């Protein structure tokens, strides 16, 4: 009887992984289809771009561009360094692409966070509600800090609710990174 129960659990875990993978692919395709890559980032996204570009260009920490919330630009700057002699639109594409990818892979920690409270079937529903939320989709295509901030905070919650003392120091590192990305991470 135990073997039969274990095989059913393994089958349901495999089907959950397949469903999450399909949701991730659909969400990625939806975001790429929704994004207009020929229009540059604007407003806050442009400030993060200029800060990251200045770091990549001068290889030093610039003064006077951003006062706070510079973690997203710091995250982007090494990738801007890899594509050093490229045009503005290519670097905008990189910024938006990373924003989209981070938003899409956030479904994995959201699934595990939901799984802490409900069964796997309902955790998939919770993850799908998150990944296909129009506000999350809109934020992910703007090239701003929210996808990285949400990803880090979701990881923090997953690790805290896992209640494993081995990972307690990792939560402090993630909280520090989250507070660099957005100062609300301290709260």
Tab-separated table of C-alpha atoms in Angstrom, residues 41-178:
chain	number	residue	atom	x	y	z
A	41	UNK	CA	12.282	52.149	-21.591
A	42	UNK	CA	11.009	55.333	-20.000
A	43	UNK	CA	10.636	57.087	-16.666
A	44	UNK	CA	12.101	54.950	-13.857
A	45	UNK	CA	13.357	52.323	-16.293
A	46	UNK	CA	15.436	54.985	-18.041
A	47	UNK	CA	17.000	56.053	-14.744
A	48	UNK	CA	17.946	52.455	-13.954
A	49	UNK	CA	19.308	52.098	-17.470
A	50	UNK	CA	21.454	55.237	-17.216
A	51	UNK	CA	22.791	54.233	-13.809
A	52	UNK	CA	23.677	50.726	-15.001
A	53	UNK	CA	25.172	52.077	-18.224
A	54	UNK	CA	27.292	54.588	-16.313
A	55	UNK	CA	28.620	51.790	-14.083
A	56	UNK	CA	29.393	49.673	-17.149
A	57	UNK	CA	31.080	52.585	-18.933
A	58	UNK	CA	33.140	54.066	-16.095
A	59	UNK	CA	33.497	50.878	-14.038
A	60	UNK	CA	32.865	52.938	-10.913
A	61	UNK	CA	29.872	53.857	-8.813
A	62	UNK	CA	28.354	57.074	-10.217
A	63	UNK	CA	27.099	59.877	-8.029
A	64	UNK	CA	23.976	61.899	-8.636
A	65	UNK	CA	21.915	59.583	-10.860
A	66	UNK	CA	19.972	57.487	-8.341
A	67	UNK	CA	19.565	58.251	-4.676
A	68	UNK	CA	18.086	54.917	-3.653
A	69	UNK	CA	16.918	51.638	-5.131
A	70	UNK	CA	20.013	51.067	-7.240
A	71	UNK	CA	20.115	47.275	-6.928
A	72	UNK	CA	18.405	46.699	-10.292
A	73	UNK	CA	20.943	48.909	-12.057
A	74	UNK	CA	23.777	47.154	-10.216
A	75	UNK	CA	22.334	43.824	-11.358
A	76	UNK	CA	22.176	45.016	-14.981
A	77	UNK	CA	25.608	46.658	-15.150
A	78	UNK	CA	27.694	43.442	-15.587
A	79	UNK	CA	25.489	42.462	-18.509
A	80	UNK	CA	25.862	45.927	-19.981
A	81	UNK	CA	29.637	45.459	-19.664
A	82	UNK	CA	29.421	42.257	-21.718
A	83	UNK	CA	27.722	44.200	-24.521
A	84	UNK	CA	29.978	47.234	-24.138
A	85	UNK	CA	29.934	48.718	-27.631
A	86	UNK	CA	26.269	48.240	-28.418
A	87	UNK	CA	23.557	50.759	-29.044
A	88	UNK	CA	20.919	52.091	-26.710
A	89	UNK	CA	18.126	49.853	-28.009
A	90	UNK	CA	20.153	46.657	-27.599
A	91	UNK	CA	20.854	47.478	-23.965
A	92	UNK	CA	17.161	48.301	-23.512
A	93	UNK	CA	16.377	44.865	-24.929
A	94	UNK	CA	18.735	43.314	-22.368
A	95	UNK	CA	17.083	45.267	-19.539
A	96	UNK	CA	13.577	44.246	-20.558
A	97	UNK	CA	14.614	40.650	-21.229
A	98	UNK	CA	16.052	40.218	-17.757
A	99	UNK	CA	12.964	41.802	-16.275
A	100	UNK	CA	10.745	39.380	-18.189
A	101	UNK	CA	12.842	36.327	-17.305
A	102	UNK	CA	12.922	37.211	-13.603
A	103	UNK	CA	9.175	37.730	-13.612
A	104	UNK	CA	8.574	34.366	-15.259
A	105	UNK	CA	10.895	32.316	-13.050
A	106	UNK	CA	9.263	33.816	-9.963
A	107	UNK	CA	6.488	31.273	-10.547
A	108	UNK	CA	8.745	28.554	-9.108
A	109	UNK	CA	9.175	30.072	-5.629
A	110	UNK	CA	5.529	31.190	-5.691
A	111	UNK	CA	4.511	27.576	-6.300
A	112	UNK	CA	6.641	26.371	-3.379
A	113	UNK	CA	5.311	29.152	-1.179
A	114	UNK	CA	1.735	28.164	-1.999
A	115	UNK	CA	2.635	24.529	-1.418
A	116	UNK	CA	3.560	25.370	2.184
A	117	UNK	CA	-0.099	26.137	2.859
A	118	UNK	CA	-2.146	24.030	0.429
A	119	UNK	CA	-1.801	20.852	-1.615
A	120	UNK	CA	0.039	20.741	-4.945
A	121	UNK	CA	-3.128	21.108	-7.045
A	122	UNK	CA	-4.111	24.319	-5.319
A	123	UNK	CA	-0.526	25.550	-5.305
A	124	UNK	CA	-0.579	25.364	-9.103
A	125	UNK	CA	-3.723	27.498	-9.116
A	126	UNK	CA	-2.036	30.044	-6.851
A	127	UNK	CA	1.060	30.110	-9.047
A	128	UNK	CA	-1.052	30.542	-12.175
A	129	UNK	CA	-2.972	33.418	-10.579
A	130	UNK	CA	0.361	35.082	-9.902
A	131	UNK	CA	2.081	34.459	-13.235
A	132	UNK	CA	-0.914	35.527	-15.348
A	133	UNK	CA	-1.862	38.585	-13.288
A	134	UNK	CA	-2.042	41.556	-15.695
A	135	UNK	CA	-0.275	43.892	-13.249
A	136	UNK	CA	2.633	41.463	-12.896
A	137	UNK	CA	2.820	41.129	-16.685
A	138	UNK	CA	2.807	44.913	-17.123
A	139	UNK	CA	5.536	45.419	-14.516
A	140	UNK	CA	7.677	42.728	-16.086
A	141	UNK	CA	7.817	44.385	-19.504
A	142	UNK	CA	8.718	47.869	-18.248
A	143	UNK	CA	12.318	47.038	-17.300
A	144	UNK	CA	11.976	48.285	-13.730
A	145	UNK	CA	12.875	46.894	-10.294
A	146	UNK	CA	9.682	45.050	-9.380
A	147	UNK	CA	10.437	41.636	-10.960
A	148	UNK	CA	13.761	41.334	-9.117
A	149	UNK	CA	12.233	42.680	-5.900
A	150	UNK	CA	9.296	40.264	-6.037
A	151	UNK	CA	11.602	37.349	-6.901
A	152	UNK	CA	13.913	38.048	-3.950
A	153	UNK	CA	11.050	38.551	-1.482
A	154	UNK	CA	9.313	35.392	-2.626
A	155	UNK	CA	12.545	33.465	-2.080
A	156	UNK	CA	12.807	35.003	1.388
A	157	UNK	CA	9.283	33.871	2.277
A	158	UNK	CA	9.853	30.365	0.928
A	159	UNK	CA	13.007	29.962	3.003
A	160	UNK	CA	11.409	31.401	6.143
A	161	UNK	CA	8.358	29.149	5.901
A	162	UNK	CA	10.560	26.145	5.134
A	163	UNK	CA	11.808	26.601	8.718
A	164	UNK	CA	15.208	25.079	8.047
A	165	UNK	CA	17.980	26.484	10.250
A	166	UNK	CA	20.600	25.760	7.571
A	167	UNK	CA	19.212	28.506	5.350
A	168	UNK	CA	18.629	31.227	7.962
A	169	UNK	CA	21.794	33.113	6.949
A	170	UNK	CA	20.704	32.989	3.323
A	171	UNK	CA	17.534	34.860	4.255
A	172	UNK	CA	19.608	37.712	5.689
A	173	UNK	CA	21.644	37.885	2.488
A	174	UNK	CA	18.456	37.918	0.429
A	175	UNK	CA	16.934	40.611	2.669
A	176	UNK	CA	20.073	42.720	2.170
A	177	UNK	CA	19.861	42.281	-1.597
A	178	UNK	CA	16.144	43.030	-1.541
